[in-house]
Short mmCIF file of C-alpha atoms in Angstrom, two decimals:
data_model
loop_
_atom_site.label_atom_id
_atom_site.label_comp_id
_atom_site.label_asym_id
_atom_site.label_seq_id
_atom_site.Cartn_x
_atom_site.Cartn_y
_atom_site.Cartn_z
CA GLY A 998 -9.73 11.51 11.30
CA GLN A 999 -9.06 8.31 10.47
CA ASN A 1000 -8.06 5.04 12.27
CA ILE A 1001 -7.37 1.71 11.31
CA ASP A 1002 -6.84 -1.40 13.41
CA GLN A 1003 -5.90 -4.82 12.90
CA PRO A 1004 -4.41 -7.07 15.30
CA THR A 1005 -0.33 -6.87 15.26
CA GLU A 1006 0.18 -10.63 14.79
CA MET A 1007 -1.67 -14.12 14.10
CA THR A 1008 -0.34 -17.75 14.37
CA ALA A 1009 -2.34 -20.72 12.85
CA THR A 1010 -1.77 -24.02 11.55
CA GLU A 1011 -1.36 -25.22 7.86
CA GLY A 1012 -4.51 -26.60 6.65
CA ALA A 1013 -6.64 -24.64 8.97
CA ILE A 1014 -8.87 -21.82 9.10
CA VAL A 1015 -7.86 -18.05 9.70
CA GLN A 1016 -10.16 -15.09 10.45
CA ILE A 1017 -7.82 -11.50 10.42
CA ASN A 1018 -9.99 -8.94 11.40
CA CYS A 1019 -10.30 -4.84 10.75
CA THR A 1020 -11.85 -1.93 12.14
CA TYR A 1021 -12.34 1.20 11.07
CA GLN A 1022 -13.29 4.97 11.40
CA THR A 1023 -13.02 7.59 8.37
CA SER A 1024 -14.59 9.95 6.68
CA GLY A 1025 -15.63 9.73 3.05
CA PHE A 1026 -15.25 6.14 3.25
CA ASN A 1027 -15.56 4.70 -0.59
CA GLY A 1028 -14.15 1.28 0.13
CA LEU A 1029 -11.85 -1.20 1.63
CA PHE A 1030 -9.06 -3.57 0.10
CA TRP A 1031 -7.37 -6.16 1.82
CA TYR A 1032 -3.30 -6.72 0.63
CA GLN A 1033 -1.07 -9.28 1.32
CA GLN A 1034 2.81 -8.62 1.43
CA HIS A 1035 6.00 -11.26 2.01
CA ALA A 1036 8.70 -10.03 3.83
CA GLY A 1037 10.94 -7.90 1.19
CA GLU A 1038 8.04 -7.96 -1.38
CA ALA A 1039 5.63 -5.53 -2.64
CA PRO A 1040 2.36 -5.42 -1.49
CA THR A 1041 0.07 -7.40 -3.67
CA PHE A 1042 -4.08 -7.24 -4.48
CA LEU A 1043 -6.35 -9.97 -2.92
CA SER A 1044 -9.05 -8.36 -2.73
CA TYR A 1045 -12.18 -5.08 -2.77
CA ASN A 1046 -15.29 -4.75 -0.80
CA VAL A 1047 -17.27 -1.57 -1.27
CA LEU A 1048 -20.75 -2.93 -0.34
CA ASP A 1049 -21.69 -5.03 2.80
CA GLY A 1050 -21.37 -8.74 2.54
CA LEU A 1051 -19.25 -11.15 1.70
CA GLU A 1052 -17.07 -11.35 -1.14
CA GLU A 1053 -15.51 -14.95 -2.23
CA LYS A 1054 -11.89 -16.09 -3.75
CA GLY A 1055 -11.08 -19.09 -3.80
CA ARG A 1056 -9.31 -19.57 -0.79
CA PHE A 1057 -9.76 -15.86 0.44
CA SER A 1058 -12.50 -14.38 1.35
CA SER A 1059 -13.44 -11.04 2.66
CA PHE A 1060 -16.20 -9.50 4.38
CA LEU A 1061 -17.34 -5.71 5.19
CA SER A 1062 -19.79 -4.32 7.24
CA ARG A 1063 -19.80 -0.17 6.53
CA SER A 1064 -22.35 0.33 9.26
CA LYS A 1065 -20.30 -1.35 11.58
CA GLY A 1066 -17.17 -0.23 10.41
CA TYR A 1067 -15.55 -3.70 10.62
CA SER A 1068 -14.26 -5.64 7.84
CA TYR A 1069 -12.54 -8.94 8.20
CA LEU A 1070 -10.35 -11.40 5.76
CA LEU A 1071 -11.26 -14.86 6.13
CA LEU A 1072 -8.61 -17.43 4.75
CA LYS A 1073 -9.04 -20.91 4.66
CA GLU A 1074 -7.22 -24.40 4.28
CA LEU A 1075 -3.71 -22.69 5.30
CA GLN A 1076 -0.62 -23.37 3.32
CA MET A 1077 3.15 -22.31 4.70
CA LYS A 1078 3.43 -19.88 1.31
CA ASP A 1079 0.41 -17.81 3.10
CA SER A 1080 2.99 -16.48 5.76
CA ALA A 1081 2.59 -12.78 5.20
CA SER A 1082 1.68 -9.81 6.90
CA TYR A 1083 -2.10 -8.74 5.79
CA LEU A 1084 -3.00 -4.97 4.96
CA CYS A 1085 -6.46 -3.53 5.65
CA ALA A 1086 -6.33 -0.14 3.32
CA VAL A 1087 -9.33 2.12 3.34
CA THR A 1088 -9.82 4.07 0.03
CA ARG A 1089 -11.12 7.57 0.67
CA ASN A 1090 -11.91 10.24 -1.38
CA TYR A 1091 -9.58 13.50 -1.65
CA GLY A 1092 -11.39 15.19 -3.72
CA GLY A 1093 -12.63 15.08 -7.82
CA ALA A 1094 -11.62 11.25 -8.99
CA THR A 1095 -8.49 10.67 -6.13
CA ASN A 1096 -9.23 8.02 -3.92
CA LYS A 1097 -6.71 7.87 -1.50
CA LEU A 1098 -5.67 4.93 0.06
CA ILE A 1099 -5.05 4.90 3.75
CA PHE A 1100 -3.17 1.13 5.43
CA GLY A 1101 -3.40 -0.51 8.61
CA THR A 1102 -0.45 -1.53 10.00
CA GLY A 1103 -1.10 -5.02 8.72
CA THR A 1104 -1.36 -8.28 10.38
CA LEU A 1105 1.71 -10.63 10.50
CA LEU A 1106 0.06 -14.24 9.79
CA ALA A 1107 2.79 -16.94 10.96
CA VAL A 1108 1.48 -20.45 9.35
CA GLN A 1109 2.55 -23.40 11.12
CA PRO A 1110 2.88 -27.03 10.47
CA ASP B 827 6.69 -7.77 -18.38
CA THR B 828 7.07 -5.50 -15.14
CA ALA B 829 4.04 -3.14 -14.41
CA VAL B 830 5.71 -1.23 -12.03
CA SER B 831 9.50 -1.06 -11.51
CA GLN B 832 11.84 0.78 -9.10
CA THR B 833 15.47 1.48 -9.60
CA PRO B 834 17.36 0.95 -7.61
CA LYS B 835 16.66 -1.66 -5.48
CA TYR B 836 19.24 -1.21 -2.93
CA LEU B 837 20.36 2.20 -1.55
CA VAL B 838 22.93 2.58 1.09
CA THR B 839 24.06 6.22 1.66
CA GLN B 840 25.50 8.47 4.06
CA MET B 841 23.85 11.39 5.95
CA GLY B 842 23.48 14.33 4.06
CA ASN B 843 23.61 12.98 0.45
CA ASP B 844 21.14 13.57 -2.05
CA LYS B 845 19.63 10.87 -3.44
CA SER B 846 17.13 9.84 -6.02
CA ILE B 847 14.48 6.92 -6.75
CA LYS B 848 13.10 6.11 -9.93
CA CYS B 849 9.69 4.71 -10.85
CA GLU B 850 8.24 3.29 -14.18
CA GLN B 851 4.97 1.88 -14.88
CA ASN B 852 3.45 0.40 -18.42
CA LEU B 853 0.32 -0.24 -17.20
CA GLY B 854 -1.05 3.10 -18.77
CA HIS B 855 -2.88 4.54 -15.37
CA ASP B 856 -3.00 8.01 -15.21
CA THR B 857 -2.11 8.13 -11.33
CA MET B 858 1.30 7.05 -9.51
CA TYR B 859 2.05 7.20 -5.67
CA TRP B 860 5.00 7.46 -3.39
CA TYR B 861 4.30 5.51 0.01
CA LYS B 862 7.23 5.01 2.46
CA GLN B 863 7.13 1.67 5.20
CA ASP B 864 9.41 2.31 8.05
CA SER B 865 11.00 -0.11 10.00
CA LYS B 866 7.09 -1.16 12.10
CA LYS B 867 5.72 -2.04 8.69
CA PHE B 868 3.63 0.69 8.48
CA LEU B 869 2.82 2.12 4.93
CA LYS B 870 2.17 5.53 4.67
CA ILE B 871 0.99 7.73 1.65
CA MET B 872 3.50 10.39 0.48
CA PHE B 873 2.80 11.89 -2.86
CA SER B 874 0.25 11.08 -5.69
CA TYR B 875 0.62 12.50 -9.13
CA ASN B 876 -2.12 12.38 -11.63
CA ASN B 877 -0.99 12.98 -15.49
CA LYS B 878 1.89 14.33 -13.70
CA GLU B 879 -0.05 16.71 -11.83
CA LEU B 880 0.51 16.80 -7.87
CA ILE B 881 -2.96 15.91 -6.24
CA ILE B 882 -1.89 14.29 -2.77
CA ASN B 883 0.56 15.93 -0.63
CA GLU B 884 1.02 14.94 2.88
CA THR B 885 2.98 16.28 5.55
CA VAL B 886 6.56 15.13 4.69
CA PRO B 887 9.55 17.41 4.94
CA ASN B 888 10.39 19.36 2.26
CA ARG B 889 13.85 17.48 1.50
CA PHE B 890 11.46 15.13 -0.48
CA SER B 891 10.75 15.78 -3.92
CA PRO B 892 8.52 14.25 -6.23
CA LYS B 893 8.93 14.71 -10.02
CA SER B 894 6.78 13.54 -12.68
CA PRO B 895 8.46 13.87 -16.30
CA ASP B 896 5.55 12.12 -17.95
CA LYS B 897 1.93 10.10 -16.32
CA ALA B 898 4.25 6.84 -16.74
CA HIS B 899 7.20 7.68 -14.65
CA LEU B 900 7.29 9.24 -11.30
CA ASN B 901 10.56 10.24 -9.41
CA LEU B 902 11.69 10.89 -6.17
CA HIS B 903 14.44 12.83 -5.36
CA ILE B 904 15.78 13.33 -1.27
CA ASN B 905 18.04 15.77 -0.24
CA SER B 906 20.24 16.17 2.89
CA LEU B 907 19.58 12.74 4.05
CA GLU B 908 18.86 11.80 7.54
CA LEU B 909 18.96 8.79 9.41
CA GLY B 910 15.26 8.51 9.46
CA ASP B 911 14.68 8.00 6.50
CA SER B 912 15.48 5.05 5.90
CA ALA B 913 12.97 2.97 5.14
CA VAL B 914 11.27 1.09 2.35
CA TYR B 915 9.88 3.05 -0.81
CA PHE B 916 7.31 2.25 -2.50
CA CYS B 917 5.94 3.57 -5.79
CA ALA B 918 2.56 2.16 -6.86
CA SER B 919 0.26 3.02 -9.83
CA SER B 920 -4.03 3.31 -10.20
CA GLN B 921 -6.63 4.16 -12.77
CA PRO B 922 -8.78 6.18 -11.44
CA THR B 923 -12.40 6.37 -11.56
CA SER B 924 -14.64 9.47 -11.02
CA GLY B 925 -17.18 9.62 -8.58
CA GLY B 926 -16.81 6.27 -6.06
CA ALA B 927 -13.94 3.94 -5.88
CA SER B 928 -13.78 1.04 -7.89
CA LEU B 929 -11.55 -1.86 -8.54
CA THR B 930 -9.90 0.08 -11.35
CA ASP B 931 -8.37 1.85 -8.10
CA THR B 932 -6.84 -1.19 -7.14
CA GLN B 933 -3.03 0.46 -6.99
CA TYR B 934 -0.38 -1.97 -7.83
CA PHE B 935 2.74 -1.51 -6.36
CA GLY B 936 6.83 -1.97 -7.72
CA PRO B 937 9.73 -4.20 -5.57
CA GLY B 938 10.12 -1.34 -3.45
CA THR B 939 13.63 0.55 -2.69
CA ARG B 940 15.29 -0.35 0.17
CA LEU B 941 17.30 2.71 1.17
CA THR B 942 19.96 2.94 3.99
CA VAL B 943 21.40 5.76 5.40
CA LEU B 944 24.39 5.42 7.35
#
C-alpha cells in the first residue's frame, strides 16, 4: 500500500524559517514532489527530489532521504504570500512510462505578521 | 497563453443531472489527468490518458466517463450527479519519460472546476 503523512496545519511568523515534514511508505518509489496550492487555485510545482540530499531553489529547499522515507520542505525568509497549502506527492511507477502521483493531504501554512 | 485550461470554472447543478467538464493543454504533453479535490483538500487521481489511451483508472464510479478526442484534450462526463460529487476537479498534464521519473514528469494543473451538486 501507500501512505503519505504531513502535519495538517502550521503557523509561522513573517521573516522566519519553517520546515514542513513529509513521511511516506510506498512501493515503486520514483521521486518526490512538493507543490504549493493557494486557496481557490491550482497546485503549482515547487520542487522535485529523486536522490538523497538537499535541493535548493531560492528561498525554498527540499530534502529527501529514501532510506528513511522522509522529506522536508524548508521555507526561508517567510512572506505573507507564502500562506498556502503545501502538498507532498510521491511519484510511483505504474508500468511502462507511466508514473502516478500520489498526494498527501497537504499542510496548511499560515504566515503571521 | 494558458497552459492547461478547464471549462467551466464553476458548475452548480441539481442531483441526477448529467454534466461535462472540458480540459485542454497547449504544452504538447502526451499525458493528461483528472483529479478530484474534496472538502478536506485531499487531491486524488481519478484517470490518466496517454496519447488518447486510458492508462490509469482508479476506483471511480462508472458514472464518471473520461473521453480524450486527441492528446491535447481530456473531457470528463458525469452522469446522474450525486451530492458526494461536489468537489473541485483538476485537470493536469505531463510529459512522461521512460524508466524512472524525472523533472519532465512534473504535472501542470489547470485552474480547477468547482462542482456543486444541490
